[in-house]
Tab-separated table of C-alpha atoms in Angstrom:
chain	number	residue	atom	x	y	z
A	1	UNK	CA	-86.426	50.601	-101.259
A	2	UNK	CA	-82.815	51.587	-100.869
A	3	UNK	CA	-80.782	51.416	-104.034
A	4	UNK	CA	-77.527	49.522	-104.201
A	5	UNK	CA	-74.430	51.610	-104.815
A	6	UNK	CA	-71.559	50.493	-107.042
A	7	UNK	CA	-68.796	51.142	-104.565
A	8	UNK	CA	-65.901	51.790	-106.924
A	9	UNK	CA	-67.692	53.947	-109.492
A	10	UNK	CA	-68.871	57.506	-108.950
A	11	UNK	CA	-69.973	60.516	-110.942
A	12	UNK	CA	-68.612	63.979	-110.158
A	13	UNK	CA	-70.215	67.142	-111.447
A	14	UNK	CA	-68.459	70.362	-112.344
A	15	UNK	CA	-71.280	72.890	-112.239
A	16	UNK	CA	-70.233	75.995	-114.178
A	17	UNK	CA	-72.356	79.047	-113.535
A	18	UNK	CA	-72.087	82.345	-115.338
A	19	UNK	CA	-72.783	85.387	-113.195
A	20	UNK	CA	-74.301	87.910	-115.591
A	21	UNK	CA	-73.782	90.815	-113.168
A	22	UNK	CA	-70.082	90.355	-112.381
A	23	UNK	CA	-69.455	88.599	-115.733
A	24	UNK	CA	-67.598	85.855	-113.932
A	25	UNK	CA	-67.499	82.158	-114.735
A	26	UNK	CA	-67.937	80.292	-111.450
A	27	UNK	CA	-67.915	76.729	-110.148
A	28	UNK	CA	-70.301	75.401	-107.518
A	29	UNK	CA	-68.476	73.583	-104.702
A	30	UNK	CA	-69.663	71.980	-101.508
A	31	UNK	CA	-68.079	72.096	-98.085
A	32	UNK	CA	-66.142	69.063	-96.851
A	33	UNK	CA	-65.732	69.181	-93.100
A	34	UNK	CA	-64.732	66.631	-90.491
A	35	UNK	CA	-63.661	67.061	-86.886
A	36	UNK	CA	-62.829	64.591	-84.148
A	37	UNK	CA	-62.399	65.511	-80.460
A	38	UNK	CA	-62.629	69.161	-81.445
A	39	UNK	CA	-59.734	68.791	-83.853
A	40	UNK	CA	-60.505	69.831	-87.401
A	41	UNK	CA	-59.333	67.017	-89.655
A	42	UNK	CA	-60.769	68.118	-92.998
A	43	UNK	CA	-62.038	71.544	-93.979
A	44	UNK	CA	-62.106	72.342	-97.657
A	45	UNK	CA	-64.329	72.224	-100.735
A	46	UNK	CA	-65.075	69.472	-103.230
A	47	UNK	CA	-67.215	68.860	-106.281
A	48	UNK	CA	-70.585	67.351	-105.744
A	49	UNK	CA	-70.794	63.706	-106.732
A	50	UNK	CA	-72.126	60.321	-105.751
A	51	UNK	CA	-71.809	56.616	-106.404
A	52	UNK	CA	-73.568	55.167	-109.423
A	53	UNK	CA	-76.539	52.996	-108.446
A	54	UNK	CA	-76.745	49.441	-109.780
A	55	UNK	CA	-79.797	50.194	-111.898
A	56	UNK	CA	-79.072	53.641	-113.297
A	57	UNK	CA	-77.123	54.961	-116.270
A	58	UNK	CA	-74.162	57.307	-115.793
A	59	UNK	CA	-76.234	60.158	-117.236
A	60	UNK	CA	-78.971	59.464	-114.710
A	61	UNK	CA	-76.477	59.624	-111.858
A	62	UNK	CA	-75.240	63.002	-113.074
A	63	UNK	CA	-78.768	64.357	-113.452
A	64	UNK	CA	-79.706	63.104	-109.987
A	65	UNK	CA	-76.628	64.682	-108.406
A	66	UNK	CA	-77.269	68.041	-110.063
A	67	UNK	CA	-80.925	68.066	-109.114
A	68	UNK	CA	-80.195	67.282	-105.488
A	69	UNK	CA	-77.675	70.119	-105.339
A	70	UNK	CA	-79.523	72.804	-107.292
A	71	UNK	CA	-83.112	71.697	-107.814
A	72	UNK	CA	-82.504	72.028	-111.580
A	73	UNK	CA	-83.111	69.480	-114.324
A	74	UNK	CA	-82.582	69.660	-118.078
A	75	UNK	CA	-79.447	71.783	-117.987
A	76	UNK	CA	-76.715	71.500	-120.613
A	77	UNK	CA	-74.697	68.513	-119.498
A	78	UNK	CA	-71.579	66.900	-120.887
A	79	UNK	CA	-69.761	63.769	-119.821
A	80	UNK	CA	-66.205	64.816	-120.516
A	81	UNK	CA	-63.727	62.397	-118.915
A	82	UNK	CA	-63.230	59.430	-116.600
A	83	UNK	CA	-60.617	59.874	-113.891
A	84	UNK	CA	-59.210	56.636	-112.555
A	85	UNK	CA	-55.563	56.870	-111.529
A	86	UNK	CA	-54.762	54.374	-108.771
A	87	UNK	CA	-53.420	57.223	-106.621
A	88	UNK	CA	-56.074	59.840	-107.300
A	89	UNK	CA	-57.368	59.817	-103.698
A	90	UNK	CA	-54.125	59.376	-101.832
A	91	UNK	CA	-53.310	62.540	-99.934
A	92	UNK	CA	-53.605	62.503	-96.147
A	93	UNK	CA	-56.858	64.406	-95.773
A	94	UNK	CA	-58.493	62.325	-98.467
A	95	UNK	CA	-57.485	59.113	-96.703
A	96	UNK	CA	-58.988	60.337	-93.424
A	97	UNK	CA	-62.151	61.250	-95.276
A	98	UNK	CA	-62.356	57.971	-97.170
A	99	UNK	CA	-61.943	55.978	-93.969
A	100	UNK	CA	-64.648	57.982	-92.226
A	101	UNK	CA	-67.078	57.629	-95.125
A	102	UNK	CA	-66.165	54.020	-95.834
A	103	UNK	CA	-65.316	54.853	-99.424
A	104	UNK	CA	-63.555	52.455	-101.705
A	105	UNK	CA	-59.825	53.187	-101.895
A	106	UNK	CA	-59.772	52.975	-105.668
A	107	UNK	CA	-62.745	54.716	-107.163
A	108	UNK	CA	-63.129	55.641	-110.798
A	109	UNK	CA	-65.154	58.772	-111.325
A	110	UNK	CA	-66.943	59.741	-114.506
A	111	UNK	CA	-66.840	63.529	-114.622
A	112	UNK	CA	-69.577	65.688	-116.125
A	113	UNK	CA	-69.890	69.394	-116.481
A	114	UNK	CA	-73.025	71.477	-116.477
A	115	UNK	CA	-73.541	74.960	-117.803
A	116	UNK	CA	-76.059	77.323	-116.221
A	117	UNK	CA	-76.588	80.795	-114.858
A	118	UNK	CA	-75.757	81.415	-111.188
A	119	UNK	CA	-79.076	83.281	-110.963
A	120	UNK	CA	-80.977	80.071	-111.646
A	121	UNK	CA	-79.720	78.403	-108.463
A	122	UNK	CA	-81.124	79.230	-105.038
A	123	UNK	CA	-78.381	78.425	-102.536
A	124	UNK	CA	-80.228	79.620	-99.453
A	125	UNK	CA	-81.874	76.329	-98.654
A	126	UNK	CA	-78.866	74.232	-99.664
A	127	UNK	CA	-77.966	71.493	-97.202
A	128	UNK	CA	-74.418	71.016	-98.535
A	129	UNK	CA	-73.203	74.565	-97.862
A	130	UNK	CA	-72.683	74.930	-101.580
A	131	UNK	CA	-70.964	78.087	-102.744
A	132	UNK	CA	-69.905	79.665	-106.039
A	133	UNK	CA	-66.205	80.320	-106.644
A	134	UNK	CA	-64.685	82.005	-109.698
A	135	UNK	CA	-62.840	79.432	-111.827
A	136	UNK	CA	-59.875	81.800	-111.709
A	137	UNK	CA	-59.828	81.908	-107.909
A	138	UNK	CA	-60.605	78.513	-106.385
A	139	UNK	CA	-60.386	77.777	-102.649
A	140	UNK	CA	-58.583	74.750	-101.215
A	141	UNK	CA	-60.125	71.816	-103.082
A	142	UNK	CA	-60.034	68.192	-101.911
A	143	UNK	CA	-59.375	64.910	-103.742
A	144	UNK	CA	-58.196	65.460	-107.326
A	145	UNK	CA	-61.128	67.787	-107.885
A	146	UNK	CA	-59.057	70.864	-108.718
A	147	UNK	CA	-57.570	68.926	-111.601
A	148	UNK	CA	-61.040	67.780	-112.693
A	149	UNK	CA	-62.296	71.389	-112.636
A	150	UNK	CA	-59.354	72.622	-114.712
A	151	UNK	CA	-59.744	69.853	-117.284
A	152	UNK	CA	-63.471	70.560	-117.518
A	153	UNK	CA	-62.692	74.233	-118.032
A	154	UNK	CA	-60.236	73.464	-120.860
A	155	UNK	CA	-62.845	71.257	-122.510
A	156	UNK	CA	-65.481	73.972	-122.133
A	157	UNK	CA	-63.194	76.574	-123.728
A	158	UNK	CA	-62.489	74.381	-126.741
A	159	UNK	CA	-66.153	73.460	-127.022
A	160	UNK	CA	-67.445	77.002	-126.991
A	161	UNK	CA	-65.139	77.814	-129.896
A	162	UNK	CA	-66.618	75.120	-132.088
A	163	UNK	CA	-70.200	74.679	-130.864
A	164	UNK	CA	-72.850	77.260	-130.062
A	165	UNK	CA	-73.209	76.301	-126.391
A	166	UNK	CA	-72.573	79.874	-125.316
A	167	UNK	CA	-76.143	80.795	-126.195
A	168	UNK	CA	-77.331	78.640	-123.299
A	169	UNK	CA	-75.915	81.303	-120.997
A	170	UNK	CA	-77.590	84.233	-122.712
A	171	UNK	CA	-81.200	85.417	-122.541
A	172	UNK	CA	-83.338	84.519	-125.578
A	173	UNK	CA	-82.873	88.037	-126.904
A	174	UNK	CA	-79.367	89.416	-126.548
A	175	UNK	CA	-77.074	92.155	-127.783
A	176	UNK	CA	-73.838	91.498	-129.652
A	177	UNK	CA	-71.973	93.063	-126.733
A	178	UNK	CA	-73.423	90.470	-124.386
A	179	UNK	CA	-72.103	87.667	-126.595
A	180	UNK	CA	-68.694	89.302	-126.715
A	181	UNK	CA	-68.613	89.829	-122.929
A	182	UNK	CA	-69.451	86.175	-122.408
A	183	UNK	CA	-66.713	84.944	-124.741
A	184	UNK	CA	-64.225	87.286	-123.109
A	185	UNK	CA	-65.133	86.054	-119.635
A	186	UNK	CA	-64.969	82.370	-120.478
A	187	UNK	CA	-61.862	82.500	-122.661
A	188	UNK	CA	-60.092	85.187	-120.569
A	189	UNK	CA	-59.176	87.125	-123.689
A	190	UNK	CA	-59.832	90.526	-125.221
A	191	UNK	CA	-61.711	90.346	-128.500
A	192	UNK	CA	-61.550	93.033	-131.165
A	193	UNK	CA	-65.002	94.598	-131.059
A	194	UNK	CA	-65.515	95.462	-134.734
A	195	UNK	CA	-64.279	92.185	-136.168
A	196	UNK	CA	-66.352	90.196	-133.725
A	197	UNK	CA	-69.534	92.142	-134.435
A	198	UNK	CA	-69.109	91.850	-138.195
A	199	UNK	CA	-68.368	88.136	-137.990
A	200	UNK	CA	-71.319	87.430	-135.745
A	201	UNK	CA	-74.001	89.419	-137.539
A	202	UNK	CA	-73.001	87.753	-140.819
A	203	UNK	CA	-73.945	84.324	-139.478
A	204	UNK	CA	-77.241	83.105	-140.876
A	205	UNK	CA	-78.250	81.671	-137.505
A	206	UNK	CA	-77.919	85.013	-135.691
A	207	UNK	CA	-81.218	86.735	-136.348
A	208	UNK	CA	-81.647	90.491	-135.975
A	209	UNK	CA	-84.957	91.257	-134.264
A	210	UNK	CA	-87.254	94.265	-134.712
A	211	UNK	CA	-86.500	95.177	-131.129
A	212	UNK	CA	-84.021	97.114	-129.069
A	213	UNK	CA	-83.001	96.928	-125.445
A	214	UNK	CA	-85.386	98.538	-122.974
A	215	UNK	CA	-84.665	100.083	-119.599
A	216	UNK	CA	-81.011	100.900	-120.225
A	217	UNK	CA	-79.520	104.302	-119.489
A	218	UNK	CA	-77.268	104.365	-122.567
A	219	UNK	CA	-78.419	104.231	-126.174
A	220	UNK	CA	-80.425	100.984	-126.500
A	221	UNK	CA	-78.717	98.317	-128.631
A	222	UNK	CA	-80.184	96.064	-131.272
A	223	UNK	CA	-81.428	92.682	-130.023
A	224	UNK	CA	-80.657	89.367	-131.702
A	225	UNK	CA	-81.644	85.735	-131.271
A	226	UNK	CA	-79.871	82.465	-132.015
A	227	UNK	CA	-81.653	79.987	-134.278
A	228	UNK	CA	-80.692	76.442	-133.404
A	229	UNK	CA	-82.730	75.143	-136.358
A	230	UNK	CA	-80.708	77.115	-138.857
A	231	UNK	CA	-77.430	76.266	-137.148
A	232	UNK	CA	-78.192	72.536	-137.204
A	233	UNK	CA	-79.111	72.631	-140.877
A	234	UNK	CA	-75.937	74.470	-141.793
A	235	UNK	CA	-73.799	72.149	-139.736
A	236	UNK	CA	-75.318	69.071	-141.336
A	237	UNK	CA	-74.979	70.393	-144.841
A	238	UNK	CA	-71.712	72.092	-144.697
A	239	UNK	CA	-69.012	71.099	-142.286
A	240	UNK	CA	-66.750	73.994	-141.538
A	241	UNK	CA	-63.128	73.006	-141.521
A	242	UNK	CA	-61.667	75.530	-139.178
A	243	UNK	CA	-58.247	74.211	-138.270
B	1	UNK	CA	-46.760	38.107	-110.491
B	2	UNK	CA	-50.256	38.123	-111.867
B	3	UNK	CA	-51.968	41.476	-111.739
B	4	UNK	CA	-55.351	41.873	-110.155
B	5	UNK	CA	-58.179	42.866	-112.469
B	6	UNK	CA	-60.930	45.292	-111.495
B	7	UNK	CA	-63.829	43.134	-112.550
B	8	UNK	CA	-66.421	45.784	-113.301
B	9	UNK	CA	-64.194	48.270	-115.132
B	10	UNK	CA	-62.747	47.806	-118.611
B	11	UNK	CA	-61.174	49.831	-121.379
B	12	UNK	CA	-62.264	49.348	-125.006
B	13	UNK	CA	-60.241	50.628	-127.919
B	14	UNK	CA	-61.607	51.851	-131.227
B	15	UNK	CA	-58.560	51.604	-133.500
B	16	UNK	CA	-59.128	53.799	-136.555
B	17	UNK	CA	-56.793	53.105	-139.435
B	18	UNK	CA	-56.577	55.101	-142.611
B	19	UNK	CA	-55.791	53.067	-145.715
B	20	UNK	CA	-53.825	55.424	-147.930
B	21	UNK	CA	-54.289	53.229	-151.027
B	22	UNK	CA	-58.063	52.754	-150.952
B	23	UNK	CA	-58.555	56.058	-149.066
B	24	UNK	CA	-60.819	54.308	-146.624
B	25	UNK	CA	-61.202	54.912	-142.899
B	26	UNK	CA	-61.236	51.524	-141.193
B	27	UNK	CA	-61.720	50.045	-137.735
B	28	UNK	CA	-59.725	47.135	-136.355
B	29	UNK	CA	-61.954	44.425	-134.875
B	30	UNK	CA	-61.215	41.046	-133.359
B	31	UNK	CA	-63.089	37.803	-133.819
B	32	UNK	CA	-65.415	36.611	-131.042
B	33	UNK	CA	-66.147	32.923	-131.415
B	34	UNK	CA	-67.643	30.286	-129.120
B	35	UNK	CA	-68.979	26.833	-129.840
B	36	UNK	CA	-70.308	24.076	-127.613
B	37	UNK	CA	-70.971	20.502	-128.790
B	38	UNK	CA	-70.309	21.621	-132.353
B	39	UNK	CA	-73.001	24.289	-132.102
B	40	UNK	CA	-71.790	27.804	-132.866
B	41	UNK	CA	-73.028	30.012	-130.046
B	42	UNK	CA	-71.192	33.229	-130.812
B	43	UNK	CA	-69.506	34.266	-134.050
B	44	UNK	CA	-69.014	37.963	-134.632
B	45	UNK	CA	-66.549	40.800	-134.127
B	46	UNK	CA	-65.853	43.064	-131.187
B	47	UNK	CA	-63.521	45.863	-130.201
B	48	UNK	CA	-60.372	44.931	-128.425
B	49	UNK	CA	-60.432	45.708	-124.729
B	50	UNK	CA	-59.528	44.450	-121.298
B	51	UNK	CA	-60.132	44.923	-117.609
B	52	UNK	CA	-58.265	47.690	-115.818
B	53	UNK	CA	-55.620	46.325	-113.455
B	54	UNK	CA	-55.648	47.464	-109.824
B	55	UNK	CA	-52.345	49.314	-110.163
B	56	UNK	CA	-52.616	50.952	-113.585
B	57	UNK	CA	-54.155	54.154	-114.886
B	58	UNK	CA	-56.884	54.079	-117.523
B	59	UNK	CA	-54.435	55.465	-120.083
B	60	UNK	CA	-52.017	52.660	-119.299
B	61	UNK	CA	-54.722	50.066	-119.850
B	62	UNK	CA	-55.512	51.560	-123.242
B	63	UNK	CA	-51.850	51.670	-124.255
B	64	UNK	CA	-51.355	48.075	-123.130
B	65	UNK	CA	-54.397	46.868	-125.071
B	66	UNK	CA	-53.282	48.626	-128.253
B	67	UNK	CA	-49.742	47.339	-127.995
B	68	UNK	CA	-50.884	43.767	-127.498
B	69	UNK	CA	-53.098	43.999	-130.558
B	70	UNK	CA	-50.842	45.908	-132.941
B	71	UNK	CA	-47.344	46.040	-131.477
B	72	UNK	CA	-47.588	49.850	-131.634
B	73	UNK	CA	-46.984	52.396	-128.895
B	74	UNK	CA	-47.149	56.193	-128.900
B	75	UNK	CA	-50.055	56.511	-131.303
B	76	UNK	CA	-52.560	59.343	-131.124
B	77	UNK	CA	-54.963	58.270	-128.408
B	78	UNK	CA	-58.082	59.864	-127.006
B	79	UNK	CA	-60.278	58.830	-124.120
B	80	UNK	CA	-63.640	59.907	-125.446
B	81	UNK	CA	-66.461	58.441	-123.358
B	82	UNK	CA	-67.448	56.042	-120.591
B	83	UNK	CA	-70.251	53.619	-121.425
B	84	UNK	CA	-72.060	52.272	-118.409
B	85	UNK	CA	-75.741	51.614	-119.033
B	86	UNK	CA	-77.049	48.824	-116.778
B	87	UNK	CA	-78.310	46.964	-119.850
B	88	UNK	CA	-75.358	47.507	-122.177
B	89	UNK	CA	-74.417	43.803	-122.258
B	90	UNK	CA	-77.851	42.256	-122.243
B	91	UNK	CA	-78.509	40.575	-125.568
B	92	UNK	CA	-78.554	36.804	-125.716
B	93	UNK	CA	-75.172	36.206	-127.329
B	94	UNK	CA	-73.502	38.622	-124.953
B	95	UNK	CA	-75.000	36.814	-121.959
B	96	UNK	CA	-73.686	33.453	-123.226
B	97	UNK	CA	-70.286	35.033	-123.727
B	98	UNK	CA	-70.227	36.757	-120.340
B	99	UNK	CA	-71.133	33.519	-118.592
B	100	UNK	CA	-68.411	31.623	-120.432
B	101	UNK	CA	-65.758	34.247	-119.686
B	102	UNK	CA	-66.963	34.866	-116.133
B	103	UNK	CA	-67.403	38.544	-116.839
B	104	UNK	CA	-69.158	40.871	-114.492
B	105	UNK	CA	-72.765	41.453	-115.535
B	106	UNK	CA	-72.498	45.196	-115.118
B	107	UNK	CA	-69.242	46.470	-116.498
B	108	UNK	CA	-68.446	50.089	-117.164
B	109	UNK	CA	-66.096	50.584	-120.054
B	110	UNK	CA	-63.937	53.616	-120.677
B	111	UNK	CA	-63.656	53.923	-124.452
B	112	UNK	CA	-60.608	55.271	-126.261
B	113	UNK	CA	-59.899	55.779	-129.886
B	114	UNK	CA	-56.589	55.577	-131.687
B	115	UNK	CA	-55.633	57.036	-135.016
B	116	UNK	CA	-53.044	55.339	-137.232
B	117	UNK	CA	-52.318	54.101	-140.719
B	118	UNK	CA	-53.403	50.567	-141.610
B	119	UNK	CA	-49.946	50.129	-143.172
B	120	UNK	CA	-48.310	50.467	-139.770
B	121	UNK	CA	-50.001	47.340	-138.418
B	122	UNK	CA	-48.836	43.838	-139.305
B	123	UNK	CA	-51.851	41.570	-138.896
B	124	UNK	CA	-50.161	38.387	-140.098
B	125	UNK	CA	-48.935	37.291	-136.715
B	126	UNK	CA	-52.020	38.465	-134.863
B	127	UNK	CA	-53.409	35.972	-132.364
B	128	UNK	CA	-56.846	37.594	-132.134
B	129	UNK	CA	-57.770	37.226	-135.824
B	130	UNK	CA	-57.924	40.973	-136.018
B	131	UNK	CA	-59.219	42.455	-139.232
B	132	UNK	CA	-59.816	45.912	-140.711
B	133	UNK	CA	-63.361	46.893	-141.665
B	134	UNK	CA	-64.454	50.159	-143.297
B	135	UNK	CA	-66.348	52.327	-140.775
B	136	UNK	CA	-69.052	52.610	-143.417
B	137	UNK	CA	-69.430	48.832	-143.754
B	138	UNK	CA	-69.133	47.080	-140.396
B	139	UNK	CA	-69.744	43.352	-139.909
B	140	UNK	CA	-71.963	41.942	-137.138
B	141	UNK	CA	-70.557	43.521	-133.987
B	142	UNK	CA	-71.097	42.164	-130.455
B	143	UNK	CA	-71.897	43.882	-127.147
B	144	UNK	CA	-72.684	47.590	-127.579
B	145	UNK	CA	-69.515	47.991	-129.603
B	146	UNK	CA	-71.189	49.182	-132.794
B	147	UNK	CA	-72.599	52.075	-130.836
B	148	UNK	CA	-69.180	52.774	-129.317
B	149	UNK	CA	-67.582	52.785	-132.791
B	150	UNK	CA	-70.191	55.189	-134.170
B	151	UNK	CA	-69.842	57.550	-131.224
B	152	UNK	CA	-66.059	57.474	-131.570
B	153	UNK	CA	-66.427	58.255	-135.272
B	154	UNK	CA	-68.686	61.250	-134.553
B	155	UNK	CA	-66.172	62.528	-132.039
B	156	UNK	CA	-63.339	62.047	-134.519
B	157	UNK	CA	-65.210	63.982	-137.225
B	158	UNK	CA	-65.864	66.926	-134.933
B	159	UNK	CA	-62.297	66.820	-133.651
B	160	UNK	CA	-60.671	66.863	-137.066
B	161	UNK	CA	-62.620	69.997	-137.907
B	162	UNK	CA	-61.223	71.890	-134.966
B	163	UNK	CA	-57.815	70.319	-134.265
B	164	UNK	CA	-55.003	69.411	-136.646
B	165	UNK	CA	-55.083	65.678	-135.881
B	166	UNK	CA	-55.457	64.865	-139.557
B	167	UNK	CA	-51.744	65.436	-140.095
B	168	UNK	CA	-51.037	62.331	-138.006
B	169	UNK	CA	-52.382	60.312	-140.934
B	170	UNK	CA	-50.274	62.019	-143.573
B	171	UNK	CA	-46.609	61.584	-144.443
B	172	UNK	CA	-44.325	64.366	-143.174
B	173	UNK	CA	-44.330	65.900	-146.639
B	174	UNK	CA	-47.703	65.955	-148.347
B	175	UNK	CA	-49.610	67.535	-151.204
B	176	UNK	CA	-52.729	69.646	-150.729
B	177	UNK	CA	-54.675	66.994	-152.632
B	178	UNK	CA	-53.677	64.398	-150.077
B	179	UNK	CA	-55.066	66.568	-147.261
B	180	UNK	CA	-58.278	67.086	-149.189
B	181	UNK	CA	-58.641	63.346	-149.937
B	182	UNK	CA	-58.204	62.577	-146.277
B	183	UNK	CA	-60.842	65.082	-145.157
B	184	UNK	CA	-63.227	63.812	-147.811
B	185	UNK	CA	-62.744	60.207	-146.711
B	186	UNK	CA	-63.183	60.876	-143.008
B	187	UNK	CA	-66.052	63.336	-143.299
B	188	UNK	CA	-67.751	61.572	-146.240
B	189	UNK	CA	-68.209	64.844	-148.083
B	190	UNK	CA	-67.099	66.483	-151.306
B	191	UNK	CA	-64.942	69.545	-150.752
B	192	UNK	CA	-64.627	72.337	-153.270
B	193	UNK	CA	-61.070	72.028	-154.535
B	194	UNK	CA	-60.148	75.672	-155.108
B	195	UNK	CA	-61.578	77.024	-151.870
B	196	UNK	CA	-59.924	74.307	-149.874
B	197	UNK	CA	-56.533	74.832	-151.487
B	198	UNK	CA	-56.659	78.587	-150.982
B	199	UNK	CA	-57.760	78.254	-147.379
B	200	UNK	CA	-55.082	75.722	-146.551
B	201	UNK	CA	-52.071	77.369	-148.181
B	202	UNK	CA	-52.950	80.626	-146.423
B	203	UNK	CA	-52.462	79.021	-143.009
B	204	UNK	CA	-49.181	80.071	-141.413
B	205	UNK	CA	-48.603	76.542	-140.099
B	206	UNK	CA	-48.789	74.955	-143.556
B	207	UNK	CA	-45.285	75.395	-144.924
B	208	UNK	CA	-44.534	75.183	-148.655
B	209	UNK	CA	-41.321	73.212	-149.221
B	210	UNK	CA	-38.746	73.613	-151.974
B	211	UNK	CA	-39.703	70.171	-153.182
B	212	UNK	CA	-42.146	68.442	-155.451
B	213	UNK	CA	-43.501	64.916	-155.557
B	214	UNK	CA	-41.190	62.327	-157.105
B	215	UNK	CA	-42.056	59.112	-158.905
B	216	UNK	CA	-45.538	60.110	-160.004
B	217	UNK	CA	-46.763	59.712	-163.562
B	218	UNK	CA	-48.740	62.975	-163.622
B	219	UNK	CA	-47.304	66.450	-163.187
B	220	UNK	CA	-45.584	66.415	-159.775
B	221	UNK	CA	-47.338	68.533	-157.155
B	222	UNK	CA	-45.865	70.928	-154.605
B	223	UNK	CA	-45.057	69.392	-151.208
B	224	UNK	CA	-45.986	70.951	-147.873
B	225	UNK	CA	-45.383	70.271	-144.211
B	226	UNK	CA	-47.392	70.984	-141.074
B	227	UNK	CA	-45.656	72.942	-138.310
B	228	UNK	CA	-47.022	71.993	-134.926
B	229	UNK	CA	-44.872	74.689	-133.274
B	230	UNK	CA	-46.490	77.448	-135.272
B	231	UNK	CA	-49.951	75.991	-134.829
B	232	UNK	CA	-49.543	75.797	-131.047
B	233	UNK	CA	-48.299	79.376	-130.835
B	234	UNK	CA	-51.199	80.671	-132.906
B	235	UNK	CA	-53.715	78.708	-130.919
B	236	UNK	CA	-52.352	80.001	-127.624
B	237	UNK	CA	-52.245	83.583	-128.731
B	238	UNK	CA	-55.336	83.832	-130.743
B	239	UNK	CA	-58.336	81.640	-130.160
B	240	UNK	CA	-60.371	81.300	-133.288
B	241	UNK	CA	-64.057	81.550	-132.627
B	242	UNK	CA	-65.498	79.483	-135.410
B	243	UNK	CA	-69.072	78.797	-134.429
């Protein structure tokens, strides 16, 4: 049975992927292409998104969209903002596209972002020509999606300063350097090595393991794990006012 | 000219007001009342909200709704979440109400919260029978608005730990005790007095003034101000990782 779409409400997904090799924070975009009589009318990239179905929640739409694009479920997901300006889809290419797709002229989109590792996505069999782009070096992006990406990125930066979501991008056992590299990549800052290490290893929810790195050419570093249990207990008991 | 409403999209406003006398964090609710043949069908409270007009942004809808309710503009405002479950307006009273008002059965609402002082609102001339209720002691609330209020409150608590929005609820010149009282009221916690004081007066953006309280019966306390300029510069230059 075909599901009924709500024509003026969509969900768009900013899929952030961390590339552990290049240490780059990337966004997954899909190709938008339209030609008529051999003339290229639209050729750029957009976020992946879809209309909300009559019988599904907004979260379900987001999960469905991500799964169709990447095959993944159960990733860290955050609904971060609704975009609904009357003129959000009003440039020339967007109007051509909307007409061709029979989209509603005024559509409100509920934007989500996801956080995962680029490694976890297999793009080879992807039917949308999806491709990773560094957040710092986006291609031409259609609709108001560049704005949505940048707002998602700002939200992510603030969030990873106050919540331990960064550990979702690390292996279960990690070195302090890996945590620092990740923060540096996401926040685009240099962090003082010694201060950071001291601060981090003093946290009760960062647990030193009886293990060191294996298979590295340099001196193997101590491995740590993050305990969500301990973090949650501390957060409940003892709010940290950090303004 | 009458403006055209988008029937399935609304904005709801959680208006948080801090009562500086009772030190209570309150929410402004309006009366929802319907009777037929002398039988009371609906009698409870709801958030104030309205449909989005075809030609306005979501932010404009929120500002319009707040102004109509309180007469106030330019208050701290945050769009915090869209609520769009298919069954969000499905209890019996809500169905009676929806039918009477000719509402759309599935409406997605973009929820905002506002932060102000109860003192700043004059409820005497209010045509909606608006009333303040402590967040900790809500009356019977219609639709899914209780859930929306509680989610807004959670967001507010997290936000005031990581951003200096609390100063919007204080006079321009304040004592450290007033800041502590405010945190304690919003977060519902006891804060250790000496630690808090030391932490706060060490912040570069908390400026000690050459003034003390006047007109108090006890020993007058030192007054301080918050410098947004300094805060912004520090935040730009030096992200504080506080997980």
